[in-house]
mmCIF file of C-alpha atoms and ligand atoms in Angstrom:
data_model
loop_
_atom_site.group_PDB
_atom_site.id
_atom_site.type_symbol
_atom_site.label_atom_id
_atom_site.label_comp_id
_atom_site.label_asym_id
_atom_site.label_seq_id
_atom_site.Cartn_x
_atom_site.Cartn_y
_atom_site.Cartn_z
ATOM 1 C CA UNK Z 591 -33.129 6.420 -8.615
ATOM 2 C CA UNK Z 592 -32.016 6.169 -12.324
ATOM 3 C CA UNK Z 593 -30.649 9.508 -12.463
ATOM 4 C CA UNK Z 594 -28.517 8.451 -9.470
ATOM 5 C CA UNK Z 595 -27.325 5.396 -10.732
ATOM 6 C CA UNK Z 596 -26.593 7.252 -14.107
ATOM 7 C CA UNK Z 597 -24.281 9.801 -12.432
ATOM 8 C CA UNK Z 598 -22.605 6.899 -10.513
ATOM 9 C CA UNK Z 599 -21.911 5.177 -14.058
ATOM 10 C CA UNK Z 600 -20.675 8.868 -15.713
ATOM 11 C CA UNK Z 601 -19.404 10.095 -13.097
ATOM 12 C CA UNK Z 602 -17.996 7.504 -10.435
ATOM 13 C CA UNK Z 603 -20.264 9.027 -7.177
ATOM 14 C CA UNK Z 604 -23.911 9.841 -7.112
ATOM 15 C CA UNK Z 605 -25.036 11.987 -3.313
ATOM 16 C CA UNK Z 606 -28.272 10.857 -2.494
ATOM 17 C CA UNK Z 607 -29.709 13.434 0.067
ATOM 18 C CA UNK Z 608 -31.669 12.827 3.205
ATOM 19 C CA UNK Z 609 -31.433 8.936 2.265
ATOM 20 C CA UNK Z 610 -31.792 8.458 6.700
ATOM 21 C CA UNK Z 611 -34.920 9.904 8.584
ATOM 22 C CA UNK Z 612 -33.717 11.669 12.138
ATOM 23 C CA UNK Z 613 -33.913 8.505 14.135
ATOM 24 C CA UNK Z 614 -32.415 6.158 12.427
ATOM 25 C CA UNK Z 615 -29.501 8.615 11.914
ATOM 26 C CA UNK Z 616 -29.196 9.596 15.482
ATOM 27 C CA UNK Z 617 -29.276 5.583 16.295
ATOM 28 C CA UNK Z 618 -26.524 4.391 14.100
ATOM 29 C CA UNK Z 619 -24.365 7.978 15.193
ATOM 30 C CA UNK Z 620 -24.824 6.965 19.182
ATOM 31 C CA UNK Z 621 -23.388 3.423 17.757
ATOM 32 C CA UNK Z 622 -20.409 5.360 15.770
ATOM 33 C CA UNK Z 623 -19.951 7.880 19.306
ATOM 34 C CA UNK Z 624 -19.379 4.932 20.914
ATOM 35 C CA UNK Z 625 -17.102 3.178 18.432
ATOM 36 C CA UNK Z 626 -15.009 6.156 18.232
ATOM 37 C CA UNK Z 627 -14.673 6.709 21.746
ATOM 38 C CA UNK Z 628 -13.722 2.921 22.198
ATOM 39 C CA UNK Z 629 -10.513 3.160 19.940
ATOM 40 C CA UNK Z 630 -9.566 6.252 20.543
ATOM 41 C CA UNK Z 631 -9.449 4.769 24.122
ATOM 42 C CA UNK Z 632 -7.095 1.787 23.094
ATOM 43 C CA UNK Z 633 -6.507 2.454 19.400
ATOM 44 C CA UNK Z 634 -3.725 0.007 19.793
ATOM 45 C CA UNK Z 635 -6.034 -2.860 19.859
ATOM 46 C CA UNK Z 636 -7.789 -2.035 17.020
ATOM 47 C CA UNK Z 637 -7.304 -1.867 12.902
ATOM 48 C CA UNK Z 638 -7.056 1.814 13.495
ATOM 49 C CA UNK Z 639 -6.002 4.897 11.602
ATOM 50 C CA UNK Z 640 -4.147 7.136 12.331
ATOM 51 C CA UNK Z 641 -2.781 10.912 11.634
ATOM 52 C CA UNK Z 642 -0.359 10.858 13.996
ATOM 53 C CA UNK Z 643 1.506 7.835 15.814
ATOM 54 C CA UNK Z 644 3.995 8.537 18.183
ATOM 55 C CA UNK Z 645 5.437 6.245 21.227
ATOM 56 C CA UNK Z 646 3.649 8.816 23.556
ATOM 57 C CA UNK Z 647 1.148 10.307 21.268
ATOM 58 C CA UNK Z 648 -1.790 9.177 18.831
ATOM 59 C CA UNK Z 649 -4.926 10.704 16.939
ATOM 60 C CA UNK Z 650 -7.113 8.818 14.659
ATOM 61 C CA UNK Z 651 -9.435 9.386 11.749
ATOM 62 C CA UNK Z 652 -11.054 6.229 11.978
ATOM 63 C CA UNK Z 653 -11.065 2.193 12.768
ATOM 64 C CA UNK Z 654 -11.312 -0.172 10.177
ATOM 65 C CA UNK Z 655 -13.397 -3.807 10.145
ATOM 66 C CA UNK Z 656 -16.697 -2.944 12.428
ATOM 67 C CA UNK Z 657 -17.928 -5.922 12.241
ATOM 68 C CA UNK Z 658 -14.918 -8.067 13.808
ATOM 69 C CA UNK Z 659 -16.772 -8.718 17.648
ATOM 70 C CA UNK Z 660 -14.427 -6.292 18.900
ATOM 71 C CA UNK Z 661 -16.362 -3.439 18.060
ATOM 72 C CA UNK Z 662 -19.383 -5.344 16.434
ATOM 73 C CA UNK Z 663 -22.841 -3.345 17.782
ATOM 74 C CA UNK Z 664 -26.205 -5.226 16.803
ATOM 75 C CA UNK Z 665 -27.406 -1.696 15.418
ATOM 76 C CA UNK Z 666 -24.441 -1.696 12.408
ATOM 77 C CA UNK Z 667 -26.586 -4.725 10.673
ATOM 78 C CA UNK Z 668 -29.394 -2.177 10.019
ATOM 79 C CA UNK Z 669 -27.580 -0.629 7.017
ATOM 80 C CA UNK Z 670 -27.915 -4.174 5.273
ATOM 81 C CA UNK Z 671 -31.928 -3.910 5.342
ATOM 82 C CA UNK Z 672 -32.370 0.290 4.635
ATOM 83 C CA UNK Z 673 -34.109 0.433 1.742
ATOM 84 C CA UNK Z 674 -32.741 3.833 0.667
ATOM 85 C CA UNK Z 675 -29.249 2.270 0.826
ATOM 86 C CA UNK Z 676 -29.667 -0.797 -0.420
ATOM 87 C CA UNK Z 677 -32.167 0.059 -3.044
ATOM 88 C CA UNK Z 678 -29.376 1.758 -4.724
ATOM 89 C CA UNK Z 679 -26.844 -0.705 -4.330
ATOM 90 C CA UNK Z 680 -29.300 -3.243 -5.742
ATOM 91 C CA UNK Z 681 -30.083 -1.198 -9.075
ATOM 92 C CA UNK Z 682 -26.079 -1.034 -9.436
ATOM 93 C CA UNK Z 683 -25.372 -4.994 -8.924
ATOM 94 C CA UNK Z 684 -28.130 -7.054 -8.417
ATOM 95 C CA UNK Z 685 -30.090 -8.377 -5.761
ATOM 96 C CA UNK Z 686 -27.366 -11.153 -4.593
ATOM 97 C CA UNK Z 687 -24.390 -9.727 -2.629
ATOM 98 C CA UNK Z 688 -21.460 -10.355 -0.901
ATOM 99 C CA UNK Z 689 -20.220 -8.565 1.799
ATOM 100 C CA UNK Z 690 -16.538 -6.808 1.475
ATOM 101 C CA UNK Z 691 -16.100 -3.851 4.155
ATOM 102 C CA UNK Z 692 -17.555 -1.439 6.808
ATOM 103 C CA UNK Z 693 -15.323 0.963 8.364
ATOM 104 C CA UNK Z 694 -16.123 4.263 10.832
ATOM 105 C CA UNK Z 695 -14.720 7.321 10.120
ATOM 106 C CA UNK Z 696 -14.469 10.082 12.302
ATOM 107 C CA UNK Z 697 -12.535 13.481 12.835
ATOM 108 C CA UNK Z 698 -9.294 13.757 13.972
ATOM 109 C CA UNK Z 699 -8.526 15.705 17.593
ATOM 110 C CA UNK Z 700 -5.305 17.531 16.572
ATOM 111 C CA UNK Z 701 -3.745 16.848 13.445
ATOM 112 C CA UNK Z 702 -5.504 17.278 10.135
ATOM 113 C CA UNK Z 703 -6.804 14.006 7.813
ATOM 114 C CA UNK Z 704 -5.147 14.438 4.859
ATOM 115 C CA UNK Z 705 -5.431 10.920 3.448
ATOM 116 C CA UNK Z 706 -3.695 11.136 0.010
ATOM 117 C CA UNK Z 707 -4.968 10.805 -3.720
ATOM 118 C CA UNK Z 708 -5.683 6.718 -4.876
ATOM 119 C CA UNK Z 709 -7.844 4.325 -6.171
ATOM 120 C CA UNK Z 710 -8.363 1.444 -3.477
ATOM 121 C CA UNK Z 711 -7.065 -1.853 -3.234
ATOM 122 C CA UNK Z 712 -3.964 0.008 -5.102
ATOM 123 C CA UNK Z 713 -5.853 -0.809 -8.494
ATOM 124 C CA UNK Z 714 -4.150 2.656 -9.891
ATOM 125 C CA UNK Z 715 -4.260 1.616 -13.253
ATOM 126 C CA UNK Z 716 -8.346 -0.109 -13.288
ATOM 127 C CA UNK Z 717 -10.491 1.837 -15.042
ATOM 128 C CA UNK Z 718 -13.834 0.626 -17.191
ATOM 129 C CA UNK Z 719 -14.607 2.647 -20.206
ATOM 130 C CA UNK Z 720 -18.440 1.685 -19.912
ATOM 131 C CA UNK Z 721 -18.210 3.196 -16.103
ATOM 132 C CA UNK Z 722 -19.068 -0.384 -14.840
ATOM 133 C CA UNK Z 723 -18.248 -0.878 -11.213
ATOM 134 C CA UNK Z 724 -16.774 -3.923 -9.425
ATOM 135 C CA UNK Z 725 -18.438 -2.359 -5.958
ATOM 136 C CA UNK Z 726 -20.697 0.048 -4.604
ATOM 137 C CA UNK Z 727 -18.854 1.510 -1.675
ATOM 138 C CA UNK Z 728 -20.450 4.297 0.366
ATOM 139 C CA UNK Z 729 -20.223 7.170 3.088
ATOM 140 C CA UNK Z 730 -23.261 6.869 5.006
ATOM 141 C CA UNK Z 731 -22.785 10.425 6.668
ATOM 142 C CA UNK Z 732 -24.452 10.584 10.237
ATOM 143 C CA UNK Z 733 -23.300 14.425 10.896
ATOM 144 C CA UNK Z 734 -22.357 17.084 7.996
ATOM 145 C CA UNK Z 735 -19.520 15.274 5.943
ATOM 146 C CA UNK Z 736 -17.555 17.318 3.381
ATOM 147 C CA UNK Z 737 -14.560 15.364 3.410
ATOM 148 C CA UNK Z 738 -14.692 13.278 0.491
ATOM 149 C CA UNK Z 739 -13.282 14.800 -3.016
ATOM 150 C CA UNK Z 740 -12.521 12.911 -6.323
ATOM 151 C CA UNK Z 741 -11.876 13.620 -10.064
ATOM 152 C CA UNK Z 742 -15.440 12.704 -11.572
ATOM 153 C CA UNK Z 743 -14.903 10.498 -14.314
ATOM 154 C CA UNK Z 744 -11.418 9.298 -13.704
ATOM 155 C CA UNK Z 745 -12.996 5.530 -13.323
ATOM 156 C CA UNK Z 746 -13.484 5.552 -16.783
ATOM 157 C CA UNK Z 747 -10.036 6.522 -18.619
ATOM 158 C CA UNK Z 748 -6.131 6.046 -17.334
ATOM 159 C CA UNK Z 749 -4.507 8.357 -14.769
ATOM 160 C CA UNK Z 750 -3.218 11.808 -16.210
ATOM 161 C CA UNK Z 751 1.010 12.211 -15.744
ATOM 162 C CA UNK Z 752 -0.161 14.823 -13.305
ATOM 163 C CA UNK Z 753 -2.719 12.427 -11.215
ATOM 164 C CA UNK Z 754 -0.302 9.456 -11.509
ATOM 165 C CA UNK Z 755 2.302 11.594 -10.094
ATOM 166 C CA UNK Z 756 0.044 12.653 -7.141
ATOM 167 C CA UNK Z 757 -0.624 8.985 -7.066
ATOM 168 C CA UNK Z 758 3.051 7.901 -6.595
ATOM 169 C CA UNK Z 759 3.944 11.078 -4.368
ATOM 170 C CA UNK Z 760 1.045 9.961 -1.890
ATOM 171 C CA UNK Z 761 0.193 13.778 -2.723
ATOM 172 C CA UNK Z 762 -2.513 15.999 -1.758
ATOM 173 C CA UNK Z 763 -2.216 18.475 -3.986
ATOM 174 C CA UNK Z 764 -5.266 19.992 -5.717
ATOM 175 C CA UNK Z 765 -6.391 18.522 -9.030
ATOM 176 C CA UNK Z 766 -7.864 19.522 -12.098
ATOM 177 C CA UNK Z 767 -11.527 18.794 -12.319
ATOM 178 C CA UNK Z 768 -11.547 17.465 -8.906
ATOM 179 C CA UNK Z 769 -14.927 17.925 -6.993
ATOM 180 C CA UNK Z 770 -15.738 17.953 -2.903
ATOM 181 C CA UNK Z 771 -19.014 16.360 -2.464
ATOM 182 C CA UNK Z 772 -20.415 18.225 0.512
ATOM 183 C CA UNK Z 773 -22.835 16.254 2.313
ATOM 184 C CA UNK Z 774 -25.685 16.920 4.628
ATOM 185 C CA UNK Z 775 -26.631 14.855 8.016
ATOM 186 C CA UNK Z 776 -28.483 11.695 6.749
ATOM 187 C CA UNK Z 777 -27.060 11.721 2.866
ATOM 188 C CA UNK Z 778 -25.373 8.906 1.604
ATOM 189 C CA UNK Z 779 -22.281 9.258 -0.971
ATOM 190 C CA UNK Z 780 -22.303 6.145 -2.962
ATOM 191 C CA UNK Z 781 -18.308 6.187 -5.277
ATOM 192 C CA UNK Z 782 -16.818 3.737 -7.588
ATOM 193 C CA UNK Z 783 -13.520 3.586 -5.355
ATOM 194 C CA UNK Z 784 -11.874 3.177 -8.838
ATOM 195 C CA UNK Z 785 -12.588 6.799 -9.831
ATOM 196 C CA UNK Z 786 -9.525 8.961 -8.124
ATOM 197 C CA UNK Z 787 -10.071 10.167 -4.466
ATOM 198 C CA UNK Z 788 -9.106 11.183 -1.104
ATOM 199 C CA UNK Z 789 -10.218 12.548 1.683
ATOM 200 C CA UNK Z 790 -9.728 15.097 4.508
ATOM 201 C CA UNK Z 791 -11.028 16.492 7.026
ATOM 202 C CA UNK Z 792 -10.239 19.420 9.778
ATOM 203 C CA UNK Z 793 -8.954 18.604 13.444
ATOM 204 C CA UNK Z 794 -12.412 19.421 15.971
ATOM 205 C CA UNK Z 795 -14.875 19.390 13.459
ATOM 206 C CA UNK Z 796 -17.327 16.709 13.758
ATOM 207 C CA UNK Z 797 -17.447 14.289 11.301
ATOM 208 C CA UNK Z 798 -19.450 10.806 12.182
ATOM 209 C CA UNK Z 799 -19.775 8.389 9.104
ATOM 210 C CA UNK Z 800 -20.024 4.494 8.359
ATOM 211 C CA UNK Z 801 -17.642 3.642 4.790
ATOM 212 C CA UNK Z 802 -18.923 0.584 3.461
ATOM 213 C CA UNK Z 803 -18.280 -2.037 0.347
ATOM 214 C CA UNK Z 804 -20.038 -4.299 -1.250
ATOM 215 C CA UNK Z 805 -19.903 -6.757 -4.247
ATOM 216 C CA UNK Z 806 -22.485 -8.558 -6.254
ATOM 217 C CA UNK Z 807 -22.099 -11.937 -5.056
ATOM 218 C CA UNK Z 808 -20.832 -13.510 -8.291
ATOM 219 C CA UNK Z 809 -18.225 -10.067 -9.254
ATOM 220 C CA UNK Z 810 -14.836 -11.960 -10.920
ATOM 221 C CA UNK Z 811 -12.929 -9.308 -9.225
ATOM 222 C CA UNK Z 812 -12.258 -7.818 -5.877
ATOM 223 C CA UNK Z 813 -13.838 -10.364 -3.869
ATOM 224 C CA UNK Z 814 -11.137 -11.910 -0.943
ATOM 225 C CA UNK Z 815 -12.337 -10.418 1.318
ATOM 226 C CA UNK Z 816 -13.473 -13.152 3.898
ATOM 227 C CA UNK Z 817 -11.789 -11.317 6.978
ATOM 228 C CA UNK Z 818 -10.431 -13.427 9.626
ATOM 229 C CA UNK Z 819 -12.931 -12.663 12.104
ATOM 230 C CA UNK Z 820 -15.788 -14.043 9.967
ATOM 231 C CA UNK Z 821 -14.288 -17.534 10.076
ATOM 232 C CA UNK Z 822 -14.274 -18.071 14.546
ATOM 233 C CA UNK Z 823 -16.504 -20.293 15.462
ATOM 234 C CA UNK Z 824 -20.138 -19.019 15.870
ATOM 235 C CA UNK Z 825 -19.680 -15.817 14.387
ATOM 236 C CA UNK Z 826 -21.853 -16.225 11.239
ATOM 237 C CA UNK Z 827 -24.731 -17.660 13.702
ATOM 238 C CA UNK Z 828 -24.861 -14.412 15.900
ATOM 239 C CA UNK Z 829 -24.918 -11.855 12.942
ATOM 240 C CA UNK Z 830 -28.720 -11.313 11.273
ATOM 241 C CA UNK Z 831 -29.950 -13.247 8.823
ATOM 242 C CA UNK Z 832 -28.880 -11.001 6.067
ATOM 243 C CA UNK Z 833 -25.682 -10.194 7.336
ATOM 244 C CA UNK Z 834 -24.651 -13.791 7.624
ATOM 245 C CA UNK Z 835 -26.006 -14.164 3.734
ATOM 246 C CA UNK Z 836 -23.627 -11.704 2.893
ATOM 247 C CA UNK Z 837 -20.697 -12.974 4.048
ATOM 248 C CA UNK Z 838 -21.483 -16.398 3.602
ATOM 249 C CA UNK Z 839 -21.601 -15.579 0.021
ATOM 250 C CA UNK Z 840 -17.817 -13.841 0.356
ATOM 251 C CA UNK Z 841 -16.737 -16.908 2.215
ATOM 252 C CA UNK Z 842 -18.468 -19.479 -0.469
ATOM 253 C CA UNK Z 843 -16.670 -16.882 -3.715
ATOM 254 C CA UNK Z 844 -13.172 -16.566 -1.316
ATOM 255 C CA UNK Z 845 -13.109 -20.439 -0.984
ATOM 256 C CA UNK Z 846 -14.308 -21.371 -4.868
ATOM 257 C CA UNK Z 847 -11.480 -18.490 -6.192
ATOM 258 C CA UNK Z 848 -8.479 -19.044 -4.433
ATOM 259 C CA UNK Z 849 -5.643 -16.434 -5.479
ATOM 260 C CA UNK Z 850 -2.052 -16.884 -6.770
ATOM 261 C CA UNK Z 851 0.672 -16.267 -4.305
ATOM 262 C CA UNK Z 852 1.915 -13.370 -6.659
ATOM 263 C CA UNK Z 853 -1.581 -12.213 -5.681
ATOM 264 C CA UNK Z 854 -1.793 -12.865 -2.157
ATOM 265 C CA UNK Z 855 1.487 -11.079 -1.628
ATOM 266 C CA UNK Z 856 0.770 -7.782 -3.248
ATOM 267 C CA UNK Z 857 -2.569 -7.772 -1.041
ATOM 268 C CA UNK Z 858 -0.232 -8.188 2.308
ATOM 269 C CA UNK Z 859 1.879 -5.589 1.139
ATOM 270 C CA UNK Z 860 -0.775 -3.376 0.125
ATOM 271 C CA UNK Z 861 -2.516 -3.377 3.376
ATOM 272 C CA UNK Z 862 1.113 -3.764 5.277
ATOM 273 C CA UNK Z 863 1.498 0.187 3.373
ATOM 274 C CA UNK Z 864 -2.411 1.230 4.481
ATOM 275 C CA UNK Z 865 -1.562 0.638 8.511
ATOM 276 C CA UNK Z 866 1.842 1.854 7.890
ATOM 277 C CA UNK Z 867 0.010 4.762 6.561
ATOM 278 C CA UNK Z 868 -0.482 8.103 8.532
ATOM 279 C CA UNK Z 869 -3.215 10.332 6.824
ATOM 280 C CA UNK Z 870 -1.564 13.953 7.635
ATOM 281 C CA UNK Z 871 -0.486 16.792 5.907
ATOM 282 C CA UNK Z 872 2.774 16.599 3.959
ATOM 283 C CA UNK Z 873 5.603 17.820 5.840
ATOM 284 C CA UNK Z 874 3.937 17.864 9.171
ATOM 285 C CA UNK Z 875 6.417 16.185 11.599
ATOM 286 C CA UNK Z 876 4.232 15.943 14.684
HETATM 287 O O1 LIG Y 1087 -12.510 9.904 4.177
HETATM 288 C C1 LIG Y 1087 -13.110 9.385 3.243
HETATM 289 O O2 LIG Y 1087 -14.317 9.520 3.050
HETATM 290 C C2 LIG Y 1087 -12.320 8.582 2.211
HETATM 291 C C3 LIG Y 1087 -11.693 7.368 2.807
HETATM 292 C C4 LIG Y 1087 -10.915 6.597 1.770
HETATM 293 O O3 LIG Y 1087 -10.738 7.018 0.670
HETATM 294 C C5 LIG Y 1087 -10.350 5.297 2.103
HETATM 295 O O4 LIG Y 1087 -10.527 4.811 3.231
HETATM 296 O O5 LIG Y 1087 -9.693 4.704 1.208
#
């Protein structure tokens, strides 16, 4: 495990191979099948992205917020209590958590996923010279999943003129030093989201994987991430005992931190941009 957690200090990612044994994997992909075939059936009614959005025509790379009871399945909790999964995120930030995301990814039908070069939460300019994280986020690939790339390292010092002009292009361009982490049925990618990255991935060619985020419980930043959905009535009582921990500890840091307006604002804005947002190659027009 150290070397792992080493590489994702140095290096922003670490791939841990064959972290799932065959059934669990096939399991939680039969959960993501049917996810995927849900919103691609009504992607309107969903948080769902797209590459291509038309009045008559959509295709999608992937649906965000899996745990809102729209799409919540009973089978997504087990990723809290793998021990391959959450060993690792444990020797990164402790044994108290908080929950902030789990998305589904998927491949698109017709038009390529091209999502373009950024740090999340629009943090372009975070980076931590020690390689200390604010998050473990992580791919939990349930098929073959070489979609991911990023510039190891770039956590850990400012943005190059040429990155920061990818950046502010929303470009896809290739980049020097950048690496595609190829993974295998059953690995799981765990990235600093604050290292530079993007991903892609060809129209037709199956890709099944769950994209996940988490804090330690008491992290100063991030955090605000007590989605609207985990607040109804009820909804804490139906999820697993260690799901509900989690994100009664994001509700208990969202409520004890409130954020400036200034703050609040550029959050809305960013994530006005991400659904805005279609993740296909420059200058198609389909
Ligand atoms: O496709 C991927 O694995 C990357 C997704 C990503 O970077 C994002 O959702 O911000």
């Amino acid at each position: 495990m150290d070397t792992y957690v080493r590489s994702f200090v140095d290096e922003g990612y670490a791939r841990i191979p064959a972290v799932l044994d065959e059934s669990t994997r096939g399991r939680w992909r039969a959960s993501v099948d049917r996810t995927a075939a849900a919103v691609r059936a009504a992607p309107g009614d969903f948080d769902t992205r797209y590459t291509l959005r038309t009045e008559s025509e959509t295709d999608t790379w992937g649906v965000s917020h899996i745990f809102d009871e729209a799409l919540y399945d009973p089978v997504f909790a087990e990723l809290f209590e793998h021990p391959g999964v959450m060993g690792f995120v444990r020797a990164v930030l402790g044994e108290r958590l908080r929950f902030w995301t789990a998305h589904a990814l998927w491949e698109p039908s017709s038009v390529a996923y091209e999502l373009n070069w950024h740090k999340d939460n629009m943090e372009t300019d975070r980076h931590a010279p020690d390689g200390r994280s604010t998050h473990v986020q992580f791919n939990v690939c349930l098929t073959a999943d070489p979609c991911f790339r990023l510039v190891p390292g770039s956590h850990r010092r400012p943005l190059t003129e040429t990155e920061r002009a990818q950046v502010e292009a929303k470009g896809t361009d290739p980049l020097p030093g950048e690496t595609a982490v190829v993974c295998e049925p059953g690995d799981v990618l765990f990235m600093n989201h604050h290292a530079l990255h993007r991903g892609s991935a060809a129209p037709g060619v199956l890709r099944r994987t769950l994209h996940v985020n988490l804090q330690a419980a008491d992290e100063p930043t991030g955090g605000h991430t007590s989605w609207r959905f985990m607040r109804k009535e009820g909804y804490l009582n139906r999820m697993s005992p260690t799901v509900r921990e989690l994100m009664e500890n994001t509700v208990a840091w969202d409520d004890a931190h409130p954020l400036p307006l200034s703050e609040t604002m550029r959050r809305r804005r960013a994530s006005r941009d991400i659904k805005k947002h279609q993740a296909k190659p420059s200058g198609s027009t389909s």
